[in-house]
CSV table of C-alpha atoms and ligand atoms in Angstrom, one decimal:
chain,number,residue,atom,x,y,z
R,1,MET,CA,38.8,-12.5,14.9
R,2,LYS,CA,36.3,-13.0,17.6
R,3,GLU,CA,37.4,-13.3,21.2
R,4,VAL,CA,36.5,-16.8,22.4
R,5,VAL,CA,35.8,-18.0,25.9
R,6,ILE,CA,35.2,-21.3,27.7
R,7,SER,CA,31.9,-20.6,29.5
R,8,GLY,CA,31.0,-23.9,31.0
R,9,SER,CA,32.6,-27.2,31.9
R,10,GLY,CA,31.2,-30.6,33.0
R,11,LEU,CA,32.6,-33.7,34.6
R,12,TRP,CA,30.7,-37.0,34.8
R,13,LYS,CA,32.0,-39.9,36.8
R,14,PRO,CA,30.8,-43.5,36.6
R,15,GLU,CA,29.4,-45.0,39.8
R,16,PHE,CA,32.0,-47.8,40.1
R,17,THR,CA,35.6,-47.5,41.4
R,18,ILE,CA,38.4,-50.0,41.5
R,19,THR,CA,41.3,-49.5,44.0
R,20,ASN,CA,44.9,-50.6,43.3
R,21,GLU,CA,44.5,-53.3,45.9
R,22,GLU,CA,41.5,-54.8,44.2
R,23,LEU,CA,43.1,-54.7,40.8
R,24,VAL,CA,46.4,-56.1,41.9
R,25,SER,CA,44.8,-58.9,43.9
R,26,SER,CA,42.8,-60.0,40.9
R,27,TYR,CA,45.8,-59.7,38.5
R,28,ASN,CA,47.9,-61.7,40.9
R,29,ALA,CA,45.3,-64.4,41.3
R,30,TRP,CA,45.1,-64.7,37.5
R,31,ALA,CA,48.9,-64.8,37.2
R,32,GLU,CA,49.1,-67.5,39.8
R,33,THR,CA,46.5,-69.6,38.1
R,34,HIS,CA,48.1,-69.0,34.7
R,35,ASN,CA,51.5,-70.1,36.0
R,36,ALA,CA,50.1,-73.2,37.7
R,37,GLU,CA,48.2,-74.2,34.5
R,38,ASN,CA,51.4,-73.7,32.4
R,39,ALA,CA,53.9,-75.0,34.9
R,40,ALA,CA,55.4,-77.6,32.4
R,41,ALA,CA,55.8,-75.0,29.6
R,42,ILE,CA,57.3,-72.5,32.0
R,43,GLU,CA,59.7,-75.2,33.4
R,44,SER,CA,60.8,-76.1,29.9
R,45,GLY,CA,61.4,-72.4,29.0
R,46,ALA,CA,58.8,-72.5,26.2
R,47,ILE,CA,57.0,-69.6,27.9
R,48,THR,CA,57.9,-67.3,30.7
R,49,ALA,CA,56.0,-67.1,34.0
R,50,LYS,CA,53.7,-64.1,34.5
R,51,PRO,CA,55.3,-61.8,37.1
R,52,PHE,CA,53.3,-60.4,40.0
R,53,SER,CA,52.0,-56.9,40.3
R,54,SER,CA,52.1,-54.7,43.5
R,55,ALA,CA,49.8,-51.9,44.7
R,56,GLU,CA,52.8,-50.1,46.2
R,57,PHE,CA,54.6,-50.1,42.8
R,58,VAL,CA,51.6,-48.8,41.0
R,59,GLU,CA,51.2,-45.8,43.4
R,60,LYS,CA,54.9,-45.0,43.5
R,61,ALA,CA,55.4,-45.4,39.7
R,62,SER,CA,52.3,-43.5,38.6
R,63,GLY,CA,50.5,-41.6,41.5
R,64,ILE,CA,47.4,-43.7,40.9
R,65,LYS,CA,45.4,-45.1,43.8
R,66,SER,CA,42.0,-45.8,42.3
R,67,ARG,CA,40.1,-45.4,39.1
R,68,TYR,CA,36.5,-45.2,37.9
R,69,ALA,CA,35.0,-48.0,35.8
R,70,TYR,CA,31.9,-47.6,33.6
R,71,ARG,CA,31.1,-51.2,34.4
R,72,LYS,CA,33.0,-53.0,37.2
R,73,GLU,CA,31.5,-56.5,36.6
R,74,GLY,CA,33.9,-58.8,34.8
R,75,ILE,CA,37.1,-56.7,35.3
R,76,LEU,CA,38.2,-58.4,38.5
R,77,ASP,CA,36.8,-61.9,37.5
R,78,ILE,CA,40.0,-63.9,36.7
R,79,SER,CA,38.1,-66.1,34.2
R,80,ARG,CA,37.1,-62.9,32.3
R,81,MET,CA,39.6,-60.0,32.9
R,82,ARG,CA,37.6,-57.4,31.0
R,83,PRO,CA,34.4,-55.4,31.8
R,84,LYS,CA,31.0,-56.9,31.0
R,85,ILE,CA,29.1,-54.3,29.0
R,86,ASP,CA,25.6,-55.0,27.7
R,87,ARG,CA,25.1,-55.0,23.9
R,88,ARG,CA,22.8,-52.2,23.0
R,89,SER,CA,20.5,-52.3,19.9
R,90,ASP,CA,20.6,-49.7,17.1
R,91,ASP,CA,17.5,-48.1,18.7
R,92,GLU,CA,19.1,-47.5,22.0
R,93,ILE,CA,21.6,-44.7,23.0
R,94,SER,CA,25.2,-46.0,22.6
R,95,HIS,CA,27.3,-46.3,25.8
R,96,GLN,CA,29.7,-43.5,24.8
R,97,GLY,CA,26.6,-41.4,23.7
R,98,GLU,CA,25.2,-41.8,27.1
R,99,MET,CA,28.5,-40.9,28.8
R,100,ALA,CA,28.8,-37.9,26.5
R,101,LEU,CA,25.2,-36.7,27.3
R,102,ASN,CA,25.9,-36.9,31.0
R,103,ALA,CA,28.9,-34.6,30.9
R,104,ALA,CA,27.4,-32.3,28.1
R,105,LYS,CA,24.3,-31.5,30.2
R,106,ILE,CA,26.4,-30.4,33.1
R,107,ALA,CA,28.6,-28.2,30.8
R,108,ILE,CA,25.6,-26.6,29.0
R,109,GLU,CA,23.9,-25.8,32.3
R,110,ALA,CA,27.2,-24.3,33.7
R,111,ALA,CA,27.4,-22.1,30.6
R,112,GLY,CA,23.8,-21.0,31.0
R,113,LYS,CA,23.0,-22.1,27.5
R,114,THR,CA,20.3,-24.2,25.8
R,115,ALA,CA,20.5,-26.5,22.8
R,116,ALA,CA,19.3,-23.6,20.6
R,117,ASP,CA,22.5,-21.6,21.4
R,118,ILE,CA,24.9,-24.4,20.2
R,119,ASP,CA,25.6,-25.1,16.5
R,120,LEU,CA,28.6,-27.5,16.6
R,121,VAL,CA,29.2,-30.6,18.6
R,122,ILE,CA,32.6,-32.3,18.6
R,123,VAL,CA,33.1,-35.6,20.4
R,124,SER,CA,36.8,-36.4,20.7
R,125,TRP,CA,38.6,-39.2,22.5
R,126,ALA,CA,41.1,-42.0,22.3
R,127,TYR,CA,38.6,-44.7,21.5
R,128,THR,CA,35.3,-44.8,19.7
R,129,GLU,CA,32.9,-47.7,20.1
R,130,ARG,CA,31.9,-47.6,16.4
R,131,ALA,CA,32.9,-46.0,13.1
R,132,TYR,CA,29.5,-44.4,12.2
R,133,PRO,CA,27.1,-42.8,12.6
R,134,ALA,CA,29.3,-40.4,14.6
R,135,ILE,CA,28.6,-40.3,18.3
R,136,ALA,CA,28.7,-36.5,18.1
R,137,ILE,CA,25.7,-36.6,15.7
R,138,GLU,CA,23.9,-39.1,18.0
R,139,VAL,CA,24.4,-36.6,20.9
R,140,GLN,CA,23.5,-33.7,18.8
R,141,GLY,CA,20.2,-35.4,17.9
R,142,ALA,CA,19.5,-36.4,21.6
R,143,LEU,CA,20.0,-32.8,22.7
R,144,GLY,CA,18.1,-31.3,19.8
R,145,ILE,CA,21.0,-29.2,18.6
R,146,LYS,CA,20.8,-27.8,15.1
R,147,GLY,CA,24.0,-27.6,13.0
R,148,THR,CA,26.9,-30.0,12.7
R,149,GLY,CA,28.6,-32.8,14.7
R,150,PHE,CA,31.7,-34.8,14.1
R,151,ASP,CA,34.0,-37.2,16.0
R,152,MET,CA,37.8,-36.8,16.3
R,153,LEU,CA,40.4,-39.4,17.4
R,154,VAL,CA,43.6,-38.0,18.7
R,155,ALA,CA,44.5,-40.3,21.6
R,156,CYS,CA,45.4,-38.5,24.7
R,157,SER,CA,45.4,-35.1,23.0
R,158,ALA,CA,41.8,-35.5,21.6
R,159,ALA,CA,40.3,-33.0,24.0
R,160,THR,CA,42.8,-30.2,23.6
R,161,PHE,CA,42.9,-30.7,19.8
R,162,ALA,CA,39.0,-30.5,19.7
R,163,LEU,CA,39.0,-27.4,21.9
R,164,GLN,CA,41.4,-25.8,19.3
R,165,ARG,CA,39.1,-26.7,16.4
R,166,ALA,CA,36.2,-25.2,18.4
R,167,TYR,CA,38.2,-22.1,19.1
R,168,ASP,CA,39.1,-21.8,15.4
R,169,ALA,CA,35.5,-22.2,14.3
R,170,ILE,CA,34.2,-19.5,16.7
R,171,ALA,CA,37.1,-17.1,16.0
R,172,ALA,CA,36.6,-17.4,12.2
R,173,GLY,CA,32.8,-17.0,12.6
R,174,SER,CA,31.8,-20.4,11.2
R,175,ALA,CA,30.2,-21.5,14.6
R,176,LYS,CA,28.5,-19.5,17.4
R,177,ALA,CA,28.9,-21.9,20.3
R,178,VAL,CA,30.6,-25.3,20.3
R,179,LEU,CA,30.1,-28.3,22.6
R,180,VAL,CA,33.3,-30.4,23.0
R,181,ILE,CA,32.8,-33.7,24.7
R,182,ASN,CA,35.3,-36.5,25.7
R,183,PRO,CA,33.5,-39.7,26.8
R,184,GLU,CA,36.6,-41.7,27.6
R,185,LEU,CA,35.5,-45.3,27.9
R,186,THR,CA,39.1,-46.8,28.2
R,187,SER,CA,38.4,-50.0,30.1
R,188,PRO,CA,37.5,-52.2,27.2
R,189,GLN,CA,40.9,-51.5,25.6
R,190,ILE,CA,43.0,-52.4,28.7
R,191,ASN,CA,44.9,-55.7,28.8
R,192,TYR,CA,44.1,-56.6,32.5
R,193,LYS,CA,46.5,-59.5,32.0
R,194,ASP,CA,49.5,-57.2,31.4
R,195,ARG,CA,51.3,-56.3,34.7
R,196,ASP,CA,52.9,-53.2,33.1
R,197,SER,CA,49.7,-51.6,32.0
R,198,HIS,CA,46.7,-53.1,33.9
R,199,PHE,CA,46.6,-50.2,36.3
R,200,ILE,CA,47.0,-47.2,34.0
R,201,PHE,CA,43.5,-46.2,32.8
R,202,GLY,CA,40.1,-45.2,34.1
R,203,ASP,CA,36.7,-44.2,32.6
R,204,VAL,CA,35.2,-40.7,32.7
R,205,SER,CA,33.4,-38.2,30.6
R,206,THR,CA,34.1,-34.4,30.3
R,207,ALA,CA,32.6,-31.6,28.3
R,208,MET,CA,33.1,-27.9,27.7
R,209,VAL,CA,31.1,-25.1,26.0
R,210,LEU,CA,33.0,-22.5,24.0
R,211,GLU,CA,31.4,-19.4,22.6
R,212,SER,CA,32.1,-15.9,21.5
R,213,ALA,CA,32.8,-13.5,24.4
R,214,ASP,CA,29.9,-11.3,23.1
R,215,THR,CA,27.3,-13.9,24.0
R,216,ALA,CA,28.8,-15.4,27.2
R,217,THR,CA,26.9,-14.8,30.4
R,218,SER,CA,28.2,-17.5,32.8
R,219,SER,CA,29.9,-16.7,36.1
R,220,GLN,CA,33.0,-18.6,35.2
R,221,GLN,CA,34.6,-17.5,31.9
R,222,PHE,CA,38.1,-18.2,30.6
R,223,GLN,CA,39.3,-16.3,27.5
R,224,ILE,CA,41.4,-18.4,25.2
R,225,VAL,CA,44.6,-16.4,24.8
R,226,GLY,CA,46.4,-18.8,22.5
R,227,THR,CA,46.5,-22.4,21.3
R,228,LYS,CA,49.2,-24.7,20.1
R,229,SER,CA,49.3,-28.3,18.8
R,230,GLN,CA,52.2,-30.5,17.7
R,231,THR,CA,52.5,-34.1,16.5
R,232,VAL,CA,55.6,-36.3,16.0
R,233,PHE,CA,55.2,-40.0,14.9
R,234,SER,CA,56.1,-42.6,17.5
R,235,ASN,CA,55.4,-46.3,17.9
R,236,ASN,CA,55.9,-46.2,21.6
R,237,ILE,CA,52.2,-46.1,22.6
R,238,ARG,CA,49.9,-48.2,20.4
R,239,SER,CA,46.4,-49.6,20.3
R,240,ASN,CA,46.0,-51.7,17.1
R,241,PHE,CA,42.4,-52.8,17.4
R,242,GLY,CA,40.5,-51.9,14.2
R,243,TYR,CA,38.1,-53.1,11.5
R,244,VAL,CA,40.9,-54.5,9.4
R,245,SER,CA,41.5,-57.3,12.0
R,246,HIS,CA,38.3,-58.9,10.6
R,247,ALA,CA,40.2,-59.6,7.4
R,248,GLU,CA,43.6,-60.4,8.8
R,249,ASP,CA,42.8,-63.9,10.2
R,250,VAL,CA,44.0,-62.9,13.6
R,251,ASP,CA,42.2,-62.7,17.0
R,252,PRO,CA,40.9,-59.1,17.0
R,253,PHE,CA,41.3,-59.0,20.8
R,254,MET,CA,44.9,-60.4,21.0
R,255,ALA,CA,47.3,-58.6,23.4
R,256,GLU,CA,49.0,-56.6,20.6
R,257,ASN,CA,45.6,-55.1,19.6
R,258,LEU,CA,45.0,-53.8,23.1
R,259,PHE,CA,46.8,-50.8,24.7
R,260,HIS,CA,50.5,-51.3,25.1
R,261,GLN,CA,53.4,-49.0,25.4
R,262,ASN,CA,57.1,-48.7,26.0
R,263,GLY,CA,56.6,-46.8,29.2
R,264,ARG,CA,60.2,-45.8,29.9
R,265,SER,CA,60.7,-44.4,26.4
R,266,VAL,CA,57.5,-42.5,26.5
R,267,PHE,CA,58.6,-41.0,29.8
R,268,LYS,CA,62.0,-40.0,28.5
R,269,GLU,CA,60.8,-38.7,25.1
R,270,VAL,CA,57.5,-37.0,26.0
R,271,CYS,CA,58.6,-35.0,29.1
R,272,PRO,CA,61.2,-32.8,27.4
R,273,MET,CA,58.9,-32.4,24.3
R,274,ALA,CA,56.0,-31.3,26.5
R,275,ALA,CA,58.2,-28.9,28.5
R,276,GLU,CA,59.6,-27.3,25.3
R,277,HIS,CA,56.2,-27.1,23.8
R,278,LEU,CA,54.8,-25.3,26.8
R,279,SER,CA,57.7,-22.9,27.0
R,280,GLU,CA,57.3,-22.0,23.3
R,281,GLN,CA,53.5,-21.6,23.6
R,282,ILE,CA,53.8,-19.3,26.6
R,283,GLN,CA,56.4,-17.1,24.9
R,284,GLN,CA,54.4,-17.0,21.7
R,285,VAL,CA,51.5,-15.3,23.5
R,286,GLY,CA,53.9,-12.8,25.1
R,287,LEU,CA,54.0,-14.3,28.6
R,288,GLU,CA,56.6,-15.9,30.8
R,289,VAL,CA,56.2,-19.3,32.6
R,290,GLY,CA,56.2,-17.4,35.9
R,291,ASP,CA,53.0,-15.6,34.8
R,292,ILE,CA,51.0,-18.9,34.8
R,293,ARG,CA,49.0,-19.3,38.0
R,294,ARG,CA,47.7,-22.8,37.2
R,295,TRP,CA,48.8,-25.8,35.2
R,296,TRP,CA,46.0,-28.1,34.2
R,297,LEU,CA,48.3,-30.9,32.8
R,298,HIS,CA,47.6,-34.2,31.2
R,299,GLN,CA,47.1,-36.9,33.8
R,300,ALA,CA,49.1,-39.9,32.7
R,301,ASN,CA,51.7,-40.1,35.5
R,302,LEU,CA,52.5,-38.0,38.5
R,303,ASN,CA,56.3,-38.3,38.0
R,304,MET,CA,55.9,-37.1,34.4
R,305,ASN,CA,54.0,-34.0,35.5
R,306,GLN,CA,56.6,-33.2,38.2
R,307,LEU,CA,59.4,-33.6,35.8
R,308,ILE,CA,57.8,-31.3,33.2
R,309,THR,CA,56.9,-28.5,35.6
R,310,ARG,CA,60.4,-28.8,37.2
R,311,ARG,CA,62.0,-28.4,33.8
R,312,LEU,CA,59.8,-25.4,33.0
R,313,LEU,CA,59.8,-23.6,36.4
R,314,GLY,CA,63.0,-24.9,37.9
R,315,LYS,CA,61.1,-25.9,41.1
R,316,ASP,CA,58.6,-28.4,42.3
R,317,THR,CA,55.0,-27.4,42.0
R,318,THR,CA,52.3,-27.6,44.6
R,319,GLN,CA,48.8,-29.2,44.2
R,320,ASP,CA,47.5,-25.6,44.0
R,321,GLU,CA,49.8,-24.7,41.1
R,322,ALA,CA,49.6,-28.0,39.1
R,323,PRO,CA,46.7,-30.1,40.5
R,324,THR,CA,46.8,-33.8,40.0
R,325,VAL,CA,43.7,-35.9,39.8
R,326,LEU,CA,45.5,-39.2,39.1
R,327,ASP,CA,45.1,-40.6,42.6
R,328,THR,CA,41.3,-40.9,42.1
R,329,PHE,CA,40.8,-41.0,38.3
R,330,ALA,CA,44.0,-42.6,37.0
R,331,ASN,CA,44.9,-41.9,33.3
R,332,THR,CA,41.6,-41.0,31.6
R,333,ALA,CA,43.2,-40.5,28.1
R,334,SER,CA,42.2,-37.1,26.7
R,335,ALA,CA,40.0,-36.2,29.6
R,336,GLY,CA,42.7,-35.8,32.3
R,337,SER,CA,43.6,-32.2,31.9
R,338,ILE,CA,39.9,-31.3,31.5
R,339,ILE,CA,39.1,-33.1,34.8
R,340,ALA,CA,41.9,-31.1,36.4
R,341,PHE,CA,40.3,-27.9,35.0
R,342,CYS,CA,36.8,-28.9,36.0
R,343,GLN,CA,37.8,-29.5,39.6
R,344,HIS,CA,40.3,-26.6,40.0
R,345,HIS,CA,39.2,-23.4,38.3
R,346,LYS,CA,36.6,-21.7,40.5
R,347,ASP,CA,39.1,-20.4,43.1
R,348,LEU,CA,41.0,-18.4,40.4
R,349,LYS,CA,40.6,-14.6,40.4
R,350,LYS,CA,39.8,-12.4,37.4
R,351,GLY,CA,43.0,-11.9,35.4
R,352,ASP,CA,44.6,-15.2,36.5
R,353,LEU,CA,46.3,-17.2,33.8
R,354,GLY,CA,46.3,-20.9,33.3
R,355,VAL,CA,47.4,-23.5,30.8
R,356,ILE,CA,45.6,-26.7,29.8
R,357,CYS,CA,48.1,-29.2,28.2
R,358,SER,CA,47.8,-32.8,27.0
R,359,PHE,CA,50.5,-35.1,25.7
R,360,GLY,CA,50.3,-38.7,24.6
R,361,ALA,CA,50.1,-41.2,21.8
R,362,GLY,CA,51.0,-40.1,18.3
R,363,TYR,CA,53.0,-38.5,19.9
R,364,SER,CA,50.6,-35.5,20.2
R,365,ILE,CA,50.8,-32.4,22.4
R,366,GLY,CA,48.1,-29.8,22.6
R,367,SER,CA,47.9,-26.7,24.8
R,368,LEU,CA,45.6,-23.7,25.4
R,369,VAL,CA,46.6,-20.6,27.4
R,370,LEU,CA,43.6,-19.3,29.4
R,371,LYS,CA,42.8,-16.0,31.2
R,372,LYS,CA,40.0,-15.8,33.7
R,373,VAL,CA,37.7,-13.0,32.7
R,374,SER,CA,34.7,-13.5,35.0
U,401,LIG,C1,54.3,-47.1,32.9
U,401,LIG,C2,55.1,-46.5,34.0
U,401,LIG,C3,54.2,-46.0,35.1
U,401,LIG,C4,56.1,-47.5,34.6
U,401,LIG,O1,57.0,-46.9,35.5
U,401,LIG,P1,58.5,-47.2,35.4
U,401,LIG,O2,59.1,-46.6,36.7
U,401,LIG,O3,59.0,-46.6,34.1
U,401,LIG,O4,58.6,-48.7,35.5
U,401,LIG,P2,59.2,-49.8,34.6
U,401,LIG,O5,58.2,-50.2,33.5
U,401,LIG,O6,60.6,-49.3,34.1
U,401,LIG,O7,59.4,-50.9,35.6
U,401,LIG,C5,60.3,-50.8,36.8
U,401,LIG,C6,60.3,-52.1,37.4
U,401,LIG,O8,59.1,-52.4,38.0
U,401,LIG,C7,58.5,-53.6,37.5
U,401,LIG,N1,57.1,-53.4,37.3
U,401,LIG,C8,56.4,-53.0,36.2
U,401,LIG,N2,55.1,-53.0,36.4
U,401,LIG,C9,54.9,-53.5,37.7
U,401,LIG,C10,53.8,-53.7,38.5
U,401,LIG,N3,52.5,-53.5,38.1
U,401,LIG,N4,54.0,-54.2,39.7
U,401,LIG,C11,55.2,-54.4,40.2
U,401,LIG,N5,56.3,-54.2,39.5
U,401,LIG,C12,56.2,-53.7,38.2
U,401,LIG,C13,59.2,-53.7,36.1
U,401,LIG,O9,59.2,-55.1,35.7
U,401,LIG,C14,60.6,-53.2,36.4
U,401,LIG,O10,61.4,-54.2,37.1
U,401,LIG,P3,62.9,-54.3,36.7
U,401,LIG,O11,63.5,-53.0,37.2
U,401,LIG,O12,63.3,-55.5,37.6
U,401,LIG,O13,63.0,-54.5,35.3
U,401,LIG,C15,55.9,-45.3,33.5
U,401,LIG,O14,56.9,-45.7,32.6
U,401,LIG,C16,55.1,-44.3,32.7
U,401,LIG,O15,54.3,-43.6,33.3
U,401,LIG,N6,55.3,-44.2,31.4
U,401,LIG,C17,54.6,-43.3,30.5
U,401,LIG,C18,53.4,-42.6,30.9
U,401,LIG,C19,52.1,-43.3,30.6
U,401,LIG,O16,51.5,-44.0,31.4
U,401,LIG,N7,51.6,-43.1,29.4
U,401,LIG,C20,50.3,-43.6,29.0
U,401,LIG,C21,49.9,-43.1,27.7
U,401,LIG,S1,49.9,-41.3,27.7
């Protein structure tokens, strides 16, 4: 088995941001209009009034202050309540293809590689803008990479699961170097008319280059010491949009086809699962939780991360030990733990250990134990 390292990482952020205050003020204006227009039905009890959102609640319940948006136009417009994204022709690069390329170029440069060095491209995410051709193959073509590309959908664990597939391929000798990209365009799947979830997500794109330790030359290399993945079926986080809606005689964009969750249950069920998963994973590679210098955790909710690390370590963690990026990025589906890695790895010393861990819909949990080797 070959030793495998992460030799480069890349983070691309869209140019637009939306603060909690902007989002809440637009939602509240929409709710007020909706309630006024439906006053009689609300009065008769036929429908319930839309409740108001609050920026203070959002920050306290989630740790989120702001988020990036691929396109801001349309999101805050109460007559639209969704982003306005231009339709591209078959001859143009797709939106997620463009986001993927932006992050991929940064990661390839950080790894000191060229397209000729890479022979597998995996694009993984919570949402894909089309079924085929694979965005990974589009990106492979745009970068001039020879070999194979495929897409993977594993909701919030898409990035860690793809990194594990990359690790397996290199360790087994079926790939030399793998580009894993997570162009998380979450905003079109958000129900901006739902108070409980309108604030949760943001758009971003991340990428990593993995290769055999024999070929790696970059200044920042992290050996993959171990990987672990786990799935348990749950209906508590769902996004039902899909091609079958075309045949179901329903509105394909109705609320139940957009993101929705039973947030309290997710919180209660996923936190202990993630803590147990991490504890087992660390033991399996012959380490103890106290050996871990940095926790690059999934970024869904600050309180969730604090609960998980408290269960694991028996104490509260600092920003240095378990960095959070939720305040500026919000929940970026599978990219969250990779953003945390991208922004917080250069200060680690040779020999330091860290864990990347994601958890989310499915349920799915994925983790990688890393050791800084240069
Ligand atoms: C979604 C989440 C942030 C909500 O936090 P919470 O503390 O569980 O909040 P609840 O949904 O129980 O709501 C608490 C109260 O605030 C209210 N509330 C909910 N959203 C609100 C908003 N935007 N503004 C103001 N109040 C709000 C609720 O109605 C509820 O009121 P009640 O006590 O009178 O019933 C939290 O459950 C969570 O993070 N869950 C899972 C993690 C996640 O986001 N996963 C995404 C996929 S990985």
